[in-house]
Short mmCIF file of C-alpha atoms in Angstrom, two decimals:
data_model
loop_
_atom_site.label_atom_id
_atom_site.label_comp_id
_atom_site.label_asym_id
_atom_site.label_seq_id
_atom_site.Cartn_x
_atom_site.Cartn_y
_atom_site.Cartn_z
CA MET A 1 0.02 0.07 0.34
CA ARG A 2 1.20 3.03 -1.38
CA LEU A 3 1.12 6.39 1.44
CA ALA A 4 1.83 10.21 1.57
CA VAL A 5 1.48 12.80 4.15
CA VAL A 6 1.02 16.40 2.36
CA LEU A 7 2.23 18.87 4.63
CA SER A 8 3.69 22.15 4.86
CA ARG A 9 5.41 22.08 8.14
CA LEU A 10 6.58 19.44 10.23
CA ARG A 11 4.52 20.24 13.85
CA GLN A 12 4.10 17.97 16.59
CA GLU A 13 0.39 16.80 15.41
CA GLU A 14 3.18 15.51 11.85
CA ARG A 15 5.73 13.99 14.01
CA LEU A 16 2.78 11.93 16.63
CA ILE A 17 1.05 10.85 12.83
CA PHE A 18 4.65 10.24 11.83
CA GLU A 19 5.59 7.96 14.79
CA ALA A 20 2.07 6.30 15.22
CA LEU A 21 2.88 5.17 11.59
CA ALA A 22 6.70 3.83 12.33
CA GLU A 23 5.17 2.51 15.28
CA ARG A 24 2.62 0.04 12.97
CA GLY A 25 5.57 -0.66 10.37
CA ILE A 26 4.22 1.46 7.79
CA ALA A 27 6.17 3.00 4.99
CA CYS A 28 5.11 6.61 4.11
CA ASP A 29 6.02 9.03 2.28
CA ARG A 30 6.33 12.96 3.02
CA LEU A 31 5.28 15.92 0.82
CA LEU A 32 5.80 19.50 1.22
CA ASP A 33 3.20 21.59 -0.65
CA SER A 34 5.21 24.01 -1.32
CA GLU A 35 7.59 21.73 -3.34
CA ILE A 36 4.51 19.58 -5.41
CA VAL A 37 4.03 20.11 -9.14
CA PHE A 38 0.82 18.72 -10.63
CA ASP A 39 0.63 17.76 -14.10
CA LEU A 40 -2.75 17.73 -14.92
CA THR A 41 -2.78 16.76 -18.39
CA ARG A 42 -0.85 13.66 -17.07
CA LEU A 43 -2.28 12.68 -14.86
CA GLU A 44 -1.41 10.11 -12.38
CA LYS A 45 -2.49 8.03 -9.58
CA GLN A 46 0.95 7.25 -7.26
CA TYR A 47 -0.58 6.75 -4.08
CA ASP A 48 -3.46 4.60 -2.58
CA SER A 49 -4.41 7.95 -0.73
CA VAL A 50 -2.90 11.07 0.94
CA LEU A 51 -3.04 12.57 4.20
CA ILE A 52 -4.15 16.03 3.79
CA ARG A 53 -1.76 17.94 6.62
CA SER A 54 -1.39 21.39 4.56
CA ILE A 55 -1.20 24.44 7.22
CA SER A 56 -2.31 26.21 4.38
CA GLN A 57 -6.10 25.57 3.87
CA LEU A 58 -6.08 26.58 -0.23
CA ARG A 59 -3.52 24.46 -1.00
CA GLY A 60 -4.53 21.17 1.19
CA GLN A 61 -7.52 22.04 -0.81
CA VAL A 62 -6.28 22.03 -4.15
CA CYS A 63 -3.80 18.39 -3.67
CA ALA A 64 -6.67 16.82 -2.28
CA ARG A 65 -9.06 17.88 -5.59
CA VAL A 66 -6.16 17.29 -8.01
CA LEU A 67 -5.54 13.03 -6.24
CA ASP A 68 -8.76 12.71 -6.17
CA ALA A 69 -8.93 13.12 -9.75
CA SER A 70 -6.37 11.62 -10.34
CA GLY A 71 -7.74 8.35 -8.53
CA THR A 72 -6.28 8.84 -5.45
CA LEU A 73 -8.52 9.06 -2.41
CA THR A 74 -7.24 11.79 0.63
CA LEU A 75 -8.05 12.26 3.78
CA ASN A 76 -10.47 14.12 4.17
CA SER A 77 -11.84 14.29 1.24
CA PRO A 78 -11.88 17.13 -1.10
CA SER A 79 -15.95 17.90 -0.70
CA THR A 80 -15.22 17.45 3.36
CA ILE A 81 -12.30 19.88 2.81
CA ALA A 82 -14.29 22.68 0.84
CA ILE A 83 -17.03 23.01 3.33
CA CYS A 84 -15.22 22.88 6.76
CA ASN A 85 -13.06 25.44 4.60
CA ASP A 86 -15.90 27.89 4.28
CA LYS A 87 -17.66 28.72 6.83
CA ILE A 88 -20.60 29.18 5.02
CA LEU A 89 -21.03 25.55 3.45
CA THR A 90 -20.33 24.40 6.42
CA THR A 91 -23.13 26.16 8.38
CA LEU A 92 -25.45 25.26 5.13
CA ALA A 93 -24.24 21.91 5.56
CA LEU A 94 -24.99 21.76 9.39
CA VAL A 95 -28.28 23.93 9.07
CA LYS A 96 -29.58 20.66 6.55
CA ALA A 97 -28.19 18.73 8.69
CA GLY A 98 -31.23 19.94 11.31
CA LEU A 99 -28.23 20.65 13.40
CA PRO A 100 -28.06 23.20 16.63
CA SER A 101 -25.99 26.65 15.06
CA PRO A 102 -25.83 29.68 16.14
CA ARG A 103 -27.94 32.56 14.42
CA THR A 104 -26.08 33.44 11.06
CA LEU A 105 -27.06 35.46 7.96
CA VAL A 106 -24.22 36.27 5.15
CA ALA A 107 -24.45 39.72 3.88
CA LEU A 108 -23.04 40.74 0.19
CA ASP A 109 -22.67 44.97 0.68
CA GLU A 110 -21.19 46.98 3.18
CA SER A 111 -25.25 48.48 3.57
CA SER A 112 -27.02 45.26 3.70
CA ALA A 113 -24.26 43.32 6.44
CA LEU A 114 -24.63 46.63 9.01
CA ASP A 115 -28.56 45.91 8.31
CA ALA A 116 -27.49 41.75 8.90
CA VAL A 117 -25.84 43.00 12.72
CA SER A 118 -29.15 44.57 13.65
CA ARG A 119 -30.75 42.08 12.48
CA VAL A 120 -29.12 39.91 14.38
CA GLY A 121 -28.90 42.13 17.37
CA TYR A 122 -26.10 43.45 19.46
CA PRO A 123 -23.00 41.83 20.63
CA ALA A 124 -22.91 40.34 16.93
CA VAL A 125 -19.93 38.34 15.56
CA LEU A 126 -17.96 39.43 12.02
CA LYS A 127 -16.25 36.42 10.50
CA PRO A 128 -14.41 35.51 7.32
CA THR A 129 -16.32 33.32 5.96
CA THR A 130 -12.66 31.52 5.22
CA GLY A 131 -9.76 31.43 7.64
CA SER A 132 -8.39 29.77 10.59
CA TRP A 133 -7.53 30.47 14.62
CA GLY A 134 -9.87 32.80 15.21
CA ARG A 135 -7.96 35.14 13.06
CA LEU A 136 -10.08 38.96 11.75
CA LEU A 137 -13.40 38.12 14.15
CA ALA A 138 -14.92 40.84 15.43
CA ARG A 139 -17.07 41.41 18.25
CA ILE A 140 -19.46 44.21 17.14
CA ASN A 141 -20.88 45.66 20.87
CA ASP A 142 -22.68 48.46 18.80
CA ARG A 143 -23.68 50.81 15.59
CA ASP A 144 -20.80 52.43 15.71
CA ALA A 145 -18.44 49.67 16.12
CA ALA A 146 -20.16 47.92 13.18
CA GLU A 147 -20.19 50.77 10.94
CA ALA A 148 -16.15 50.55 11.68
CA VAL A 149 -15.44 46.78 11.28
CA ILE A 150 -17.80 46.72 8.42
CA GLU A 151 -15.86 49.73 6.32
CA HIS A 152 -12.19 47.99 7.28
CA LYS A 153 -13.03 44.70 5.99
CA ALA A 154 -14.19 46.04 2.75
CA ARG A 155 -11.07 47.61 2.10
CA LEU A 156 -8.29 45.06 3.76
CA GLY A 157 -7.28 44.12 0.10
CA SER A 158 -9.15 41.10 -0.55
CA TYR A 159 -12.41 40.73 -2.45
CA LEU A 160 -13.60 37.58 0.68
CA HIS A 161 -13.86 40.29 3.01
CA SER A 162 -16.64 41.54 1.57
CA VAL A 163 -18.57 39.16 2.05
CA PHE A 164 -19.94 39.45 5.51
CA TYR A 165 -20.83 36.01 7.88
CA VAL A 166 -22.49 37.54 10.80
CA GLN A 167 -23.69 35.62 13.81
CA GLU A 168 -24.99 36.14 16.59
CA HIS A 169 -23.36 36.18 20.01
CA ILE A 170 -23.22 33.23 22.41
CA ALA A 171 -22.82 34.03 26.56
CA LYS A 172 -20.57 31.12 26.68
CA PRO A 173 -19.05 30.21 30.05
CA GLY A 174 -15.09 31.35 29.10
CA ARG A 175 -14.80 28.43 27.30
CA ASP A 176 -16.17 26.22 23.58
CA ILE A 177 -15.97 22.03 23.54
CA ARG A 178 -13.80 20.58 20.92
CA VAL A 179 -14.71 17.21 20.17
CA VAL A 180 -12.55 14.86 18.10
CA VAL A 181 -14.49 12.85 15.65
CA VAL A 182 -12.35 10.02 13.40
CA GLY A 183 -14.07 7.84 10.98
CA GLY A 184 -17.84 8.29 12.84
CA HIS A 185 -17.00 8.34 16.22
CA ALA A 186 -16.03 10.84 19.26
CA ILE A 187 -12.72 9.26 21.02
CA ALA A 188 -11.45 12.98 22.39
CA ALA A 189 -12.46 15.74 23.93
CA MET A 190 -11.70 18.94 25.76
CA TYR A 191 -12.38 22.80 26.86
CA ARG A 192 -11.16 25.38 25.52
CA VAL A 193 -10.96 27.88 28.35
CA SER A 194 -9.49 31.45 28.00
CA ASP A 195 -10.58 34.78 29.52
CA HIS A 196 -10.82 36.11 26.15
CA TRP A 197 -14.13 35.47 24.26
CA VAL A 198 -12.04 33.93 21.67
CA THR A 199 -10.89 30.15 22.92
CA ASN A 200 -8.89 29.12 19.86
CA ALA A 201 -5.94 26.88 21.15
CA ALA A 202 -4.31 29.80 18.72
CA ARG A 203 -4.98 32.21 20.35
CA GLY A 204 -3.90 31.48 23.37
CA GLY A 205 -7.27 28.65 24.50
CA ARG A 206 -6.39 26.41 26.84
CA GLY A 207 -7.31 22.39 27.34
CA ILE A 208 -8.39 20.89 30.25
CA ASN A 209 -9.80 17.63 29.66
CA TYR A 210 -13.74 17.54 28.67
CA PRO A 211 -15.24 14.21 30.52
CA LEU A 212 -17.23 13.29 27.03
CA SER A 213 -20.80 13.40 27.55
CA GLY A 214 -23.29 11.33 24.89
CA GLU A 215 -25.00 14.45 23.82
CA ALA A 216 -21.67 15.96 22.56
CA ALA A 217 -20.26 13.20 21.09
CA ALA A 218 -23.59 12.27 19.36
CA LEU A 219 -23.79 15.88 18.51
CA ALA A 220 -20.27 15.99 17.45
CA GLU A 221 -20.78 12.34 15.58
CA ARG A 222 -23.53 14.64 13.24
CA ALA A 223 -21.81 17.64 12.09
CA ALA A 224 -18.97 15.14 11.38
CA LEU A 225 -21.35 13.37 9.42
CA ALA A 226 -22.67 16.49 7.98
CA VAL A 227 -19.69 17.44 6.60
CA GLY A 228 -18.95 14.35 5.08
CA GLY A 229 -17.49 12.74 7.20
CA GLY A 230 -13.57 11.40 7.61
CA VAL A 231 -11.16 12.85 10.74
CA LEU A 232 -12.32 16.12 12.49
CA ALA A 233 -12.48 18.36 14.83
CA VAL A 234 -16.10 19.65 15.90
CA ASP A 235 -16.52 22.83 17.79
CA LEU A 236 -19.46 23.05 20.51
CA LEU A 237 -20.40 25.97 22.07
CA GLU A 238 -22.27 25.96 24.99
CA ALA A 239 -25.77 28.47 24.94
CA PRO A 240 -28.34 28.83 27.75
CA ASP A 241 -31.07 26.38 26.42
CA GLY A 242 -27.81 23.89 25.32
CA LEU A 243 -25.37 22.90 23.17
CA LEU A 244 -24.46 24.68 19.54
CA VAL A 245 -21.89 23.27 16.76
CA ASN A 246 -20.17 26.62 16.10
CA GLU A 247 -17.17 24.92 13.89
CA VAL A 248 -15.97 21.88 12.15
CA ASN A 249 -12.10 21.46 11.57
CA ALA A 250 -10.58 19.18 8.47
CA THR A 251 -7.11 20.08 9.76
CA MET A 252 -7.41 19.38 13.34
CA GLU A 253 -4.66 20.33 15.49
CA PHE A 254 -4.89 17.97 18.20
CA LYS A 255 -1.46 18.42 20.96
CA GLU A 256 -3.55 19.75 22.83
CA CYS A 257 -6.39 17.54 23.08
CA THR A 258 -4.16 14.68 23.19
CA GLU A 259 -2.27 16.30 26.58
CA ALA A 260 -6.04 17.36 28.03
CA SER A 261 -7.35 14.07 27.24
CA GLY A 262 -5.14 11.31 27.46
CA VAL A 263 -5.55 9.85 23.82
CA ASP A 264 -3.89 8.57 21.65
CA ILE A 265 -5.56 11.11 18.68
CA ALA A 266 -2.41 10.05 16.20
CA GLY A 267 -3.00 7.17 16.66
CA ALA A 268 -6.86 6.81 15.87
CA LEU A 269 -5.78 8.58 12.81
CA VAL A 270 -3.29 6.94 11.40
CA ASP A 271 -5.93 3.42 12.78
CA TYR A 272 -8.43 4.67 10.93
CA TRP A 273 -6.76 6.22 7.25
CA LEU A 274 -4.66 2.56 7.03
CA GLU A 275 -8.69 0.87 7.26
CA VAL A 276 -10.00 3.51 4.92
CA ALA A 277 -7.12 3.40 2.44
CA ARG A 278 -7.61 -0.78 2.35
CA SER A 279 -11.04 0.01 2.02
CA GLY A 280 -10.66 1.66 -0.99
CA ARG A 281 -13.19 3.95 -0.27
CA SER A 282 -12.93 7.93 0.81
CA HIS A 283 -14.23 7.35 4.61
CA LEU A 284 -16.31 4.49 6.31
CA MET B 1 24.79 19.52 12.97
CA LEU B 2 26.09 23.27 13.21
CA CYS B 3 22.91 25.48 12.70
CA SER B 4 23.82 28.98 10.82
CA CYS B 5 21.35 31.38 11.39
CA PRO B 6 20.59 33.35 8.12
CA GLU B 7 19.34 36.74 9.83
CA CYS B 8 21.95 37.08 12.41
CA ALA B 9 24.68 34.47 11.59
CA GLY B 10 24.57 32.69 15.01
CA LYS B 11 25.68 29.71 15.39
CA TRP B 12 24.64 26.65 17.22
CA LYS B 13 24.32 22.73 17.69
CA VAL B 14 21.31 20.14 17.57
CA GLY B 15 20.77 16.51 17.38
CA SER B 16 19.07 16.32 14.34
CA LEU B 17 16.36 18.31 12.15
CA GLU B 18 14.07 16.94 9.66
CA LYS B 19 12.94 18.61 6.72
CA GLY B 20 10.42 20.79 6.84
CA GLU B 21 10.97 21.49 11.02
CA ILE B 22 10.22 25.14 12.46
CA VAL B 23 13.00 25.94 14.59
CA VAL B 24 13.92 28.92 16.98
CA CYS B 25 17.57 30.76 17.10
CA PRO B 26 19.20 30.69 20.02
CA GLU B 27 20.46 33.89 19.32
CA CYS B 28 18.27 35.70 17.77
CA GLY B 29 15.04 34.57 18.11
CA VAL B 30 14.05 34.19 14.61
CA GLU B 31 11.54 31.23 13.62
CA LEU B 32 14.01 29.37 10.84
CA GLU B 33 12.48 26.87 8.60
CA VAL B 34 14.80 23.72 7.30
CA THR B 35 14.16 23.86 3.85
CA SER B 36 16.89 20.82 3.18
CA VAL B 37 19.00 18.07 5.46
CA GLU B 38 21.93 16.86 3.09
CA PRO B 39 23.58 19.97 3.30
CA LEU B 40 21.19 21.52 5.59
CA SER B 41 19.68 24.87 4.41
CA LEU B 42 18.03 26.78 6.85
CA GLU B 43 15.70 30.07 6.31
CA LEU B 44 13.12 32.08 7.69
CA ALA B 45 9.95 30.98 8.48
CA PRO B 46 7.74 32.57 5.92
CA GLU B 47 4.61 34.81 7.79
CA GLU B 48 1.55 33.16 8.92
CA GLU B 49 -0.89 33.92 5.49
CA GLU B 50 -4.64 35.06 5.54
CA ASP B 51 -5.74 30.79 5.05
CA TRP B 52 -3.26 29.01 7.31
CA GLY B 53 -5.26 27.33 10.06
CA GLU B 54 -6.58 23.94 10.93
#
């Protein structure tokens, strides 16, 4: 079986994955996404399955699409990666599956974005439709702030920032819940705790063990299925009326959750990947 | 392995390095990316891009 991992950097997560592969006696190539050249007119299947671990969401998405076109199975699948990389597609998938998520409006113009914020009510949250790590999130407390942030976003330089993704603000208790789902099963979870309203680990959120409950596990598993399944990290918010699905991540970072939960996430990921690769299906 | 920082010319030794790894120069604190192991090549690590993440 020919396997490869596409990566941008060798982080702790990738080290853990390569260690898990080595422990199982599995050979695997490393493909730095910065060095890859695809010949689209002469596509060749070089691997049975490729694990996508790019930090760049765009690079990961391109690699998955081209590899898929060559008949190579990727984990996650191109469609799952595309859905998770786009917050609008993620929200649509969650809503279609009937999953609870924060009320979300999308506007395509500065004045309609102001209208969307006022319809959601203050405080509201403005997010980029792409991107991660809590980057460029804004909590809008009043109309003055809304006008300023919307004007600044429209002039940031990328047309993507003129798509305004407006979400109701959830008064979470200083934390959110991250659940790791592998092959349809929630296997580990943690609280991400922060004094800041943004609780992403990349923004300083600390991982604390969260004893996985039936409700959180079931919700995360349904969210993972809604975006196409595979290896995913589902972020849940504790709202006054119950849990909400906030985001689903297709190229999850898991060292914090490994430490907080004590679960060998890399081992579970590799075991699932091998199972999928042997089955010849994109996911099980 | 003997490392040399392309930013400050500081030198230090490490046991082993792998391609794609990020190391921090102990002299000036800049992040460096291992772009080649044989021969060893360190370059300034790229700044975070807008599409980086999970």
